[in-house]
Coordinates of C-alpha atoms in Angstrom, one line a residue:
X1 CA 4.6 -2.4 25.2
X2 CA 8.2 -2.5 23.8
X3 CA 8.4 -4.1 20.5
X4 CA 11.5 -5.4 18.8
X5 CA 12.3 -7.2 15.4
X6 CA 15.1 -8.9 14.0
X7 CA 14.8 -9.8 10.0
X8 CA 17.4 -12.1 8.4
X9 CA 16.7 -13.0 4.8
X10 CA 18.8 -15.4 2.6
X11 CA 17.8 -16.0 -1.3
X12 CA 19.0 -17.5 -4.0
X13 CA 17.8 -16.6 -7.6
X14 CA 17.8 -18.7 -11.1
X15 CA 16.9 -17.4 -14.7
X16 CA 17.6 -19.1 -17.8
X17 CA 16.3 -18.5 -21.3
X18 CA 16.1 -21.3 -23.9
X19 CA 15.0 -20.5 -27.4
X20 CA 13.3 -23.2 -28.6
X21 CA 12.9 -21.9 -32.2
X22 CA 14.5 -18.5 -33.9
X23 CA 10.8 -16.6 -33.0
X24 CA 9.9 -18.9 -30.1
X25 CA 11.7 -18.0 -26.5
X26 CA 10.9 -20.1 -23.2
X27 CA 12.1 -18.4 -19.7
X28 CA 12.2 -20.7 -16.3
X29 CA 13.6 -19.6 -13.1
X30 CA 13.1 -19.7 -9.4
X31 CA 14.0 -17.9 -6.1
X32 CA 14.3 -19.7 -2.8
X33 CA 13.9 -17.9 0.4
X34 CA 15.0 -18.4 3.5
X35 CA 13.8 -15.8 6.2
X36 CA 14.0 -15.5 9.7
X37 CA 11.7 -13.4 12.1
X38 CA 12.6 -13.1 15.8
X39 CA 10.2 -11.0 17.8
X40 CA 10.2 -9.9 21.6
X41 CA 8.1 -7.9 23.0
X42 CA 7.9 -6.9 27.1
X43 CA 4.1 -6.0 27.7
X44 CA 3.2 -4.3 30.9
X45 CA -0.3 -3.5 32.0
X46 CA -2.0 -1.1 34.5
X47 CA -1.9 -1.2 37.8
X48 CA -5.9 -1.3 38.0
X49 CA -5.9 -1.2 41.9
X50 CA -3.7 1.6 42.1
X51 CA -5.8 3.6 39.4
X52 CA -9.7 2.7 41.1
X53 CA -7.9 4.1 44.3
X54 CA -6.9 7.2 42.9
X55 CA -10.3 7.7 41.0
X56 CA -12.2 6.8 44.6
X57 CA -10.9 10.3 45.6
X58 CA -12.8 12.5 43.8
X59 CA -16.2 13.1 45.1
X60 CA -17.5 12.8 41.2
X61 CA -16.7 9.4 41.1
X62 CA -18.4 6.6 43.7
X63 CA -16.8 3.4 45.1
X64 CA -16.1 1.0 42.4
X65 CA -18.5 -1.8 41.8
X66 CA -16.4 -4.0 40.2
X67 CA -12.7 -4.0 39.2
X68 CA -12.1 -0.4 38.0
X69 CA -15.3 0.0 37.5
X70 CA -16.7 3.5 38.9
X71 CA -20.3 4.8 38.7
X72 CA -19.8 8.8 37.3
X73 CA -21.9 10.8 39.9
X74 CA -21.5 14.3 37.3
X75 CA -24.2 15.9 35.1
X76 CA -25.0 14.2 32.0
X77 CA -22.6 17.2 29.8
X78 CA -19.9 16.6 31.5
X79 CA -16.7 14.6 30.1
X80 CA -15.7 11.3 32.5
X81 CA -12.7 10.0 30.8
X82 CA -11.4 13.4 30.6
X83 CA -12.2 14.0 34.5
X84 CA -10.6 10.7 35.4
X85 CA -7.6 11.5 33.3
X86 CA -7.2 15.1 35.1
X87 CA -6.7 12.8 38.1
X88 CA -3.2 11.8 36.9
X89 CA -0.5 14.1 36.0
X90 CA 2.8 13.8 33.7
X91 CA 5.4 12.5 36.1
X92 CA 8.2 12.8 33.7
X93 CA 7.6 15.9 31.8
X94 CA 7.7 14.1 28.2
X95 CA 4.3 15.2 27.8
X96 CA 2.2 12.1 28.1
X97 CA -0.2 11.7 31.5
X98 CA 1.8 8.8 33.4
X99 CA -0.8 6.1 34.8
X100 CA 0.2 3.3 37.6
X101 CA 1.8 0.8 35.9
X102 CA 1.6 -3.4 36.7
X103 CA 5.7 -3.6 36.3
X104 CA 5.9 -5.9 38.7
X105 CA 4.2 -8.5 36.3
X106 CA 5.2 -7.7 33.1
X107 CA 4.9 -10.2 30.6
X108 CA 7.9 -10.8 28.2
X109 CA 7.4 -12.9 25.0
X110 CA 10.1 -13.9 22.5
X111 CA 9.2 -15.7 19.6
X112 CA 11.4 -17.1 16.6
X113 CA 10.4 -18.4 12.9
X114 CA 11.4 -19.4 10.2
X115 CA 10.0 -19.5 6.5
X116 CA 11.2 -21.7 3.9
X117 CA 9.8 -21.1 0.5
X118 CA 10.2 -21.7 -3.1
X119 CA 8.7 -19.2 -6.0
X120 CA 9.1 -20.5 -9.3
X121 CA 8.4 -18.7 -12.7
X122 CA 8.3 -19.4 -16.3
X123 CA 7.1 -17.7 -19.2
X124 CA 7.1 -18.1 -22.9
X125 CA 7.7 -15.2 -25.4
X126 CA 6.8 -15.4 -29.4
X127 CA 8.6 -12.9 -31.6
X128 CA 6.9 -12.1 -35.2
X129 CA 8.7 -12.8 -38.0
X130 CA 10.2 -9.4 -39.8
X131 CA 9.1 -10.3 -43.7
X132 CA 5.2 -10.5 -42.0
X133 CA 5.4 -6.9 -41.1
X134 CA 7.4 -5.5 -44.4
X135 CA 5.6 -2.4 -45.4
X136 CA 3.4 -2.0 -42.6
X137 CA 3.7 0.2 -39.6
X138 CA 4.7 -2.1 -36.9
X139 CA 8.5 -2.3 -36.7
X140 CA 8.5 -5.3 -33.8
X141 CA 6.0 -7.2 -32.0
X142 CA 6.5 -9.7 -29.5
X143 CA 3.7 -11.6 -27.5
X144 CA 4.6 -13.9 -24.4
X145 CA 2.1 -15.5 -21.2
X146 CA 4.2 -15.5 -17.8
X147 CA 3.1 -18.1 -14.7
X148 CA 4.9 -17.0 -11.3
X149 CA 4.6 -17.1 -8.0
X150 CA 5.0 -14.6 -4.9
X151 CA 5.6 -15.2 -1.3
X152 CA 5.6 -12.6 1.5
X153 CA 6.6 -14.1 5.0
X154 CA 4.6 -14.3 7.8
X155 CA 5.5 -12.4 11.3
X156 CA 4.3 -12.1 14.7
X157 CA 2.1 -8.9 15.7
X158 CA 2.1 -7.4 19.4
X159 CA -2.0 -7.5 20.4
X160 CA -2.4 -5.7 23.2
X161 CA -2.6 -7.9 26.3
X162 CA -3.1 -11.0 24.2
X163 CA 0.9 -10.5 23.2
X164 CA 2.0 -11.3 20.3
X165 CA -0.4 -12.8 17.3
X166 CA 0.9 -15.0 14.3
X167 CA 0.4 -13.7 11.2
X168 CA 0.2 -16.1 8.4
X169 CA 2.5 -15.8 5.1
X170 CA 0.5 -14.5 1.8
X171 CA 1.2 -16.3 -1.5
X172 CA 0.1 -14.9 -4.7
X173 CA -0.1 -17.1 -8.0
X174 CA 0.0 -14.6 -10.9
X175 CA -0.7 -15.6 -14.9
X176 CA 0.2 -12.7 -17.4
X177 CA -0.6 -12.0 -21.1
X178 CA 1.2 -9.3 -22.7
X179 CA 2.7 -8.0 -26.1
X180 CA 5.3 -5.1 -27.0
X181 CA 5.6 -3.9 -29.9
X182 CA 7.2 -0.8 -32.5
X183 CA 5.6 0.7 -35.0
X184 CA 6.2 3.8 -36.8
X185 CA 10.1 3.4 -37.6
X186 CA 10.5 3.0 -34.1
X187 CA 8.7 6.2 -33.1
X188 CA 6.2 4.5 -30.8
X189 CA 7.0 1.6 -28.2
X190 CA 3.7 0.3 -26.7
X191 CA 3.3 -2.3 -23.8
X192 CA 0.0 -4.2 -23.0
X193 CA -0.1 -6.6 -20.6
X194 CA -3.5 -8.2 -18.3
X195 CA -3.0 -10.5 -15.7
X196 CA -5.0 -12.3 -13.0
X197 CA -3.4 -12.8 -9.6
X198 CA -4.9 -14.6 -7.1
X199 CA -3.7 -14.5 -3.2
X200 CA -4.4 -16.8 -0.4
X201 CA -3.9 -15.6 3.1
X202 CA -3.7 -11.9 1.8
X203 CA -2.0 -9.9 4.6
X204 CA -4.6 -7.1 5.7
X205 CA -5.1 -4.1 8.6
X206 CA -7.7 -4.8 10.9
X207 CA -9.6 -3.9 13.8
X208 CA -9.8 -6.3 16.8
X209 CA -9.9 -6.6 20.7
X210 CA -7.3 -8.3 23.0
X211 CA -8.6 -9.9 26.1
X212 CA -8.8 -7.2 27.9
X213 CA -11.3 -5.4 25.3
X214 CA -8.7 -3.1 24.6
X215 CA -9.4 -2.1 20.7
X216 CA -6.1 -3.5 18.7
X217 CA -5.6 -2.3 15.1
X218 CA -3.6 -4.9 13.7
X219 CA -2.4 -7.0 10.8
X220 CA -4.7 -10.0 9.9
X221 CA -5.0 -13.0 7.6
X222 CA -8.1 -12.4 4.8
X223 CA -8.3 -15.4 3.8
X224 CA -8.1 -15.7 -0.3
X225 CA -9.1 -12.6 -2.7
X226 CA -8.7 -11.9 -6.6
X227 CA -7.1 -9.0 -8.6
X228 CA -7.6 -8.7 -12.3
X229 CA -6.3 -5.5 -14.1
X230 CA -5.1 -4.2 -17.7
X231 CA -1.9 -2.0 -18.2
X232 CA -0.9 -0.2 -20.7
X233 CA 2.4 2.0 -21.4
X234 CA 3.2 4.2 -24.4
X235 CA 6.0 5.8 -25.4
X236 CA 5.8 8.3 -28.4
X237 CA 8.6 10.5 -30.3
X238 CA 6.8 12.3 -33.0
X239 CA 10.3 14.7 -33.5
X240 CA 13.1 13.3 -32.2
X241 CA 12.6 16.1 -29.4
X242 CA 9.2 15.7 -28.6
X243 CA 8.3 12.9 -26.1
X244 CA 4.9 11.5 -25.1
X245 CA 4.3 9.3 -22.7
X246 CA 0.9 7.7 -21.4
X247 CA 0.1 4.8 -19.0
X248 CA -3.4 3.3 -17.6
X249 CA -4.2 0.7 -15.2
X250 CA -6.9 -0.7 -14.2
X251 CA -7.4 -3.3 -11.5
X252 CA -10.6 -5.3 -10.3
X253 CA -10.1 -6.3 -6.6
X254 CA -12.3 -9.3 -4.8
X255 CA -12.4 -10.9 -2.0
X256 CA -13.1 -14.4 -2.4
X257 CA -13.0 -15.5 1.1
X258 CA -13.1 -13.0 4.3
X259 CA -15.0 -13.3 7.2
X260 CA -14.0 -11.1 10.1
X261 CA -15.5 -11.0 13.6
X262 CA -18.7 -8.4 14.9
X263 CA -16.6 -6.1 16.9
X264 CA -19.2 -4.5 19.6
X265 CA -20.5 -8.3 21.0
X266 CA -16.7 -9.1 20.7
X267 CA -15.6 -5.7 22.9
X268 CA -18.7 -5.9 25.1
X269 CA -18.5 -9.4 26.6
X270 CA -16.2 -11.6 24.0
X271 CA -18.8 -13.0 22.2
X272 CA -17.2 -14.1 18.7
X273 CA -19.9 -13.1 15.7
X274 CA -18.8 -14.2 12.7
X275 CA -19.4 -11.0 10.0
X276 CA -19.0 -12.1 5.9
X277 CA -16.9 -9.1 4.3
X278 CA -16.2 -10.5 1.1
X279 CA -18.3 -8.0 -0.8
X280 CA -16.1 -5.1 0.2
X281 CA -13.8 -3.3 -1.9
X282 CA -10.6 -3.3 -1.3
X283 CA -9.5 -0.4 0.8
X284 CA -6.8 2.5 0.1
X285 CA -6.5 1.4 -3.8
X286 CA -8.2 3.1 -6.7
X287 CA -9.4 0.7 -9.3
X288 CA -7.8 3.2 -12.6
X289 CA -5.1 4.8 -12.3
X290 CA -3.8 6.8 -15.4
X291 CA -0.9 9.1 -16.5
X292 CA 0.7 11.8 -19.0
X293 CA 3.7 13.4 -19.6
X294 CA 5.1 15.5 -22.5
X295 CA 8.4 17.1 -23.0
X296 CA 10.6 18.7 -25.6
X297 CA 13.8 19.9 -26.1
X298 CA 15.3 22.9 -27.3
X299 CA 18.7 23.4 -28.2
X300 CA 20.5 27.2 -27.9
X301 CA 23.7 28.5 -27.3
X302 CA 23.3 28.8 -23.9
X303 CA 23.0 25.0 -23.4
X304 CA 19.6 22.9 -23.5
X305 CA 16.0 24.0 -22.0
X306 CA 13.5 20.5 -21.6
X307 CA 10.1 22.1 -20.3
X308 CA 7.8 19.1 -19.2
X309 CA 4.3 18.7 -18.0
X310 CA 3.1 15.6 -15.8
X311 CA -0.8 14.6 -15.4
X312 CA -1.7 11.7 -13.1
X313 CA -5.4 10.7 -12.3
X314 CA -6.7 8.0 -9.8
X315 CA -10.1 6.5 -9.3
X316 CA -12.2 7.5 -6.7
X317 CA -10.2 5.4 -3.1
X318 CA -12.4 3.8 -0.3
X319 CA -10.6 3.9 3.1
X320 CA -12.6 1.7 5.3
X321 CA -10.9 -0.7 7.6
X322 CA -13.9 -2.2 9.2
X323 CA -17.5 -3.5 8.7
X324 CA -19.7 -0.2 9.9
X325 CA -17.0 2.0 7.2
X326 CA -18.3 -0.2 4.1
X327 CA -21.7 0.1 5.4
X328 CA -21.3 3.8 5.8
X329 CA -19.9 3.6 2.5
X330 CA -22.5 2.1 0.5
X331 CA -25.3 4.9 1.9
X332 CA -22.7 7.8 1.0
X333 CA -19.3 7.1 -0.5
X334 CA -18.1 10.3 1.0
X335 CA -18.4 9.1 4.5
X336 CA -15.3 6.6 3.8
X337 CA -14.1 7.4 1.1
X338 CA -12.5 10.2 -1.6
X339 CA -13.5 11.1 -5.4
X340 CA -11.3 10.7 -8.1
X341 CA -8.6 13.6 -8.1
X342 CA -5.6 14.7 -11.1
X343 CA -2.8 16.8 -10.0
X344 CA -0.9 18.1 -12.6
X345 CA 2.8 19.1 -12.4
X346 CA 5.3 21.2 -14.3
X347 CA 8.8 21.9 -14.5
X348 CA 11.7 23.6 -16.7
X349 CA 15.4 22.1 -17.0
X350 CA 18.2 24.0 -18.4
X351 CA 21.1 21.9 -18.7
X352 CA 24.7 23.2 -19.5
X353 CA 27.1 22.3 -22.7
X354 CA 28.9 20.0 -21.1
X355 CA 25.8 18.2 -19.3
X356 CA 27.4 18.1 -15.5
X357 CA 25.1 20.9 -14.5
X358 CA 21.5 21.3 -14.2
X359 CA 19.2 23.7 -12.9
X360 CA 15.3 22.9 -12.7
X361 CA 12.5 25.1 -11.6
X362 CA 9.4 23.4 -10.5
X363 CA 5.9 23.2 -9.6
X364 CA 4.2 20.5 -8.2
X365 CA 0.2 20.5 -8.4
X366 CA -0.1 24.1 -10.2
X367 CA -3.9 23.7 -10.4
X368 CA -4.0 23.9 -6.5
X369 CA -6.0 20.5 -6.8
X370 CA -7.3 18.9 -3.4
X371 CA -6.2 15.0 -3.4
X372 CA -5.7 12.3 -0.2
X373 CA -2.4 11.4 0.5
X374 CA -3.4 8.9 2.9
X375 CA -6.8 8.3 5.3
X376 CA -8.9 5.6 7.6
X377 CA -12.5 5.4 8.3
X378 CA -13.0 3.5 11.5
X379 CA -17.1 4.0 12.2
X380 CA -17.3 0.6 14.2
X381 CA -14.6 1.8 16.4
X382 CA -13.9 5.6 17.0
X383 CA -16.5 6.4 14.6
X384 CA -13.8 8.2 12.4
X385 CA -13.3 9.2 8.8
X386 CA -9.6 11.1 8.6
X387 CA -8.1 12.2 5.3
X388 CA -4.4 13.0 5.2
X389 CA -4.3 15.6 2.4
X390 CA -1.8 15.7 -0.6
X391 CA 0.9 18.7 -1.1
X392 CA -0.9 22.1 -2.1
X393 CA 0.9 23.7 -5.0
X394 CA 4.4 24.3 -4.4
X395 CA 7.3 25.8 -6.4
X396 CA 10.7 25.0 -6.0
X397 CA 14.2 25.0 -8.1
X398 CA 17.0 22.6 -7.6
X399 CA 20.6 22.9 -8.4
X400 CA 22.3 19.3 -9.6
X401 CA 26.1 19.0 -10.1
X402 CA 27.7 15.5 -11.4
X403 CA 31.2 15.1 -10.4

């Protein structure tokens, strides 16, 4: 298939701030959307004819008994697919076995939409009184609860033979709690903030068949799930050349609606299983996430030297895209899934007098640690759990110039 997009997005964006009292602040806006998706796709399929012809050939194949359908008359050890694939040869030299082709009755889709949507937002801040804090150690504290909401358009998705699939838009409705505040003559900044978000039609990677029973890995509609989390973000300057700096997250992800389809009844002959996957983690996100980072400066005649040190940590990440990976899951977490990992990074900066010129030595996960970058676990499918992995250590220096 040959798959083309065409985005246009047009928005229009309001904030305004009214303060109702001297501590008490109220913030109301909105953003309206306007986005067009135009899709075409030209889909053509195998020449099935010309393919069971070719396979009738070889005396390890019999006649067909149905439509490309051939019984394998090899030993039991031997490889089918890959004999039937030896069959055909790279016509073009790009690499890639070239098959008879259908072009003749190609199938060429175009379709056009357009969302129209409007997000609104408000939120209403309280800033403490001064005199209540005199002679304490909080400087400034400010408390305010946000309602917005969040829109991402829908679009169409090639499936296979089945062309292209409509993909529902996803709308989040999100309610926030939070306070800053100072403290320590202005030594320490510290943000807290927990929220509740809950998405309908949450956009999601699944595993499907077209009509052909051709497997399809695809975006989907989840119906509605949940996230509540907690964030937190310090800032510390214990010397006005030290600096501290912490963050943590952490996120509790539900589904409160997904049902999904049995996928070998659906490949096999069609018949649609309905599967309820709403007690599945959420896949590819760790539930806490934390970080650190120190740095000081030192001042010299030769211009200034900022060493820094950088510690992230994330949860333990399942990778499952289907029903069998969950399952798979449950027995054995490693069989779709990763442990929690920290890498840990360094780096040296010497910056000149003037402060145009920088040079920076560097080296990113010194304790050699082992962490995904990426994976999928597909057990109903391929039977697959891949792991991309992370950088190894590296070292580096970089040269910066401002002009």
């Amino acid at each position: 298939s040959v798959f083309e997009l065409d985005n246009q997005t047009y928005g229009a964006y309001f904030q305004g701030v009214f303060d109702v009292t001297e501590n008490i602040q109220w913030t109301f806006g909105g953003r309206y959307t306007v986005e067009t998706r135009s899709t075409d796709q030209v889909f053509t399929g195998s020449d099935i004819d010309a393919i069971s012809a070719r396979i009738a050939l070889s005396p390890q194949f019999g006649p067909a008994v149905a439509p490309g359908f051939h019984p394998f008359l090899g030993s039991w050890a031997q490889d089918p697919v890959s004999i039937a694939a030896s069959l055909f040869t790279d016509e073009d030299g790009d690499g890639i076995i070239d098959f008879p082709m259908d072009r003749d009755n190609a199938v060429v889709q175009k379709e056009k939409v357009t969302f129209r949507e409007f997000s609104p937002m408000t939120s209403l801040s309280y800033v403490f009184d001064g005199e209540w804090m005199e002679d304490s150690v909080v400087d400034s504290l400010m408390a305010y609860a946000t309602w917005s909401n969040g829109f991402k358009s829908g679009f169409f998705e090639p499936k296979g033979a089945d062309g292209l699939k409509f993909i529902e838009p996803e709308e989040v409705e999100n309610i926030e709690l939070g306070i800053k505040s100072d403290w320590f003559g202005r030594r320490l900044r510290s943000n807290l903030s927990i929220y509740n978000m809950d998405y309908k039609q949450i956009q999601l990677l699944q595993i499907s068949t077209d009509r052909n029973n051709n497997l399809q890995v695809t975006m989907d509609n989840a119906g509605a799930a949940t996230i509540k989390g907690v964030e937190l973000e310090m800032t510390w300057l214990p010397t006005p050349r030290l600096m501290m700096q912490f963050s943590y997250s952490r996120n509790d992800y539900s589904y409160d609606e997904f049902t999904d389809l049995e996928l070998i009844p659906l490949a096999i002959n069609g018949t649609r299983v309905p599967v309820d996957r709403s007690d599945e983690s959420f896949a590819i996100v760790p539930e806490q996430t934390a970080y650190f980072g120190v740095q000081y400066e030192f001042k010299t005649d030769y211009g200034r030297f900022v060493p820094r040190v950088d510690v992230s940590y994330k949860d333990k990440i399942y990778y499952g895209i289907d029903r069998k990976s969950w399952e798979a899951y449950k027995r054995d977490e490693s069989r779709g899934g990763v442990p929690s990992s920290t890498v840990a990074n360094a780096m040296v900066t010497w910056f000149s007098d003037s402060g145009d010129f920088s040079v920076t030595g560097y080296v990113r996960n010194f304790t050699d640690e082992a962490y995904p970058e990426g994976g999928s676990a597909t057990a109903e499918t391929l039977g697959n759990f891949v792991v991309t992995p992370g950088e190894p250590r590296v070292y580096g220096i970089e040269f910066r110039k401002v002009f």
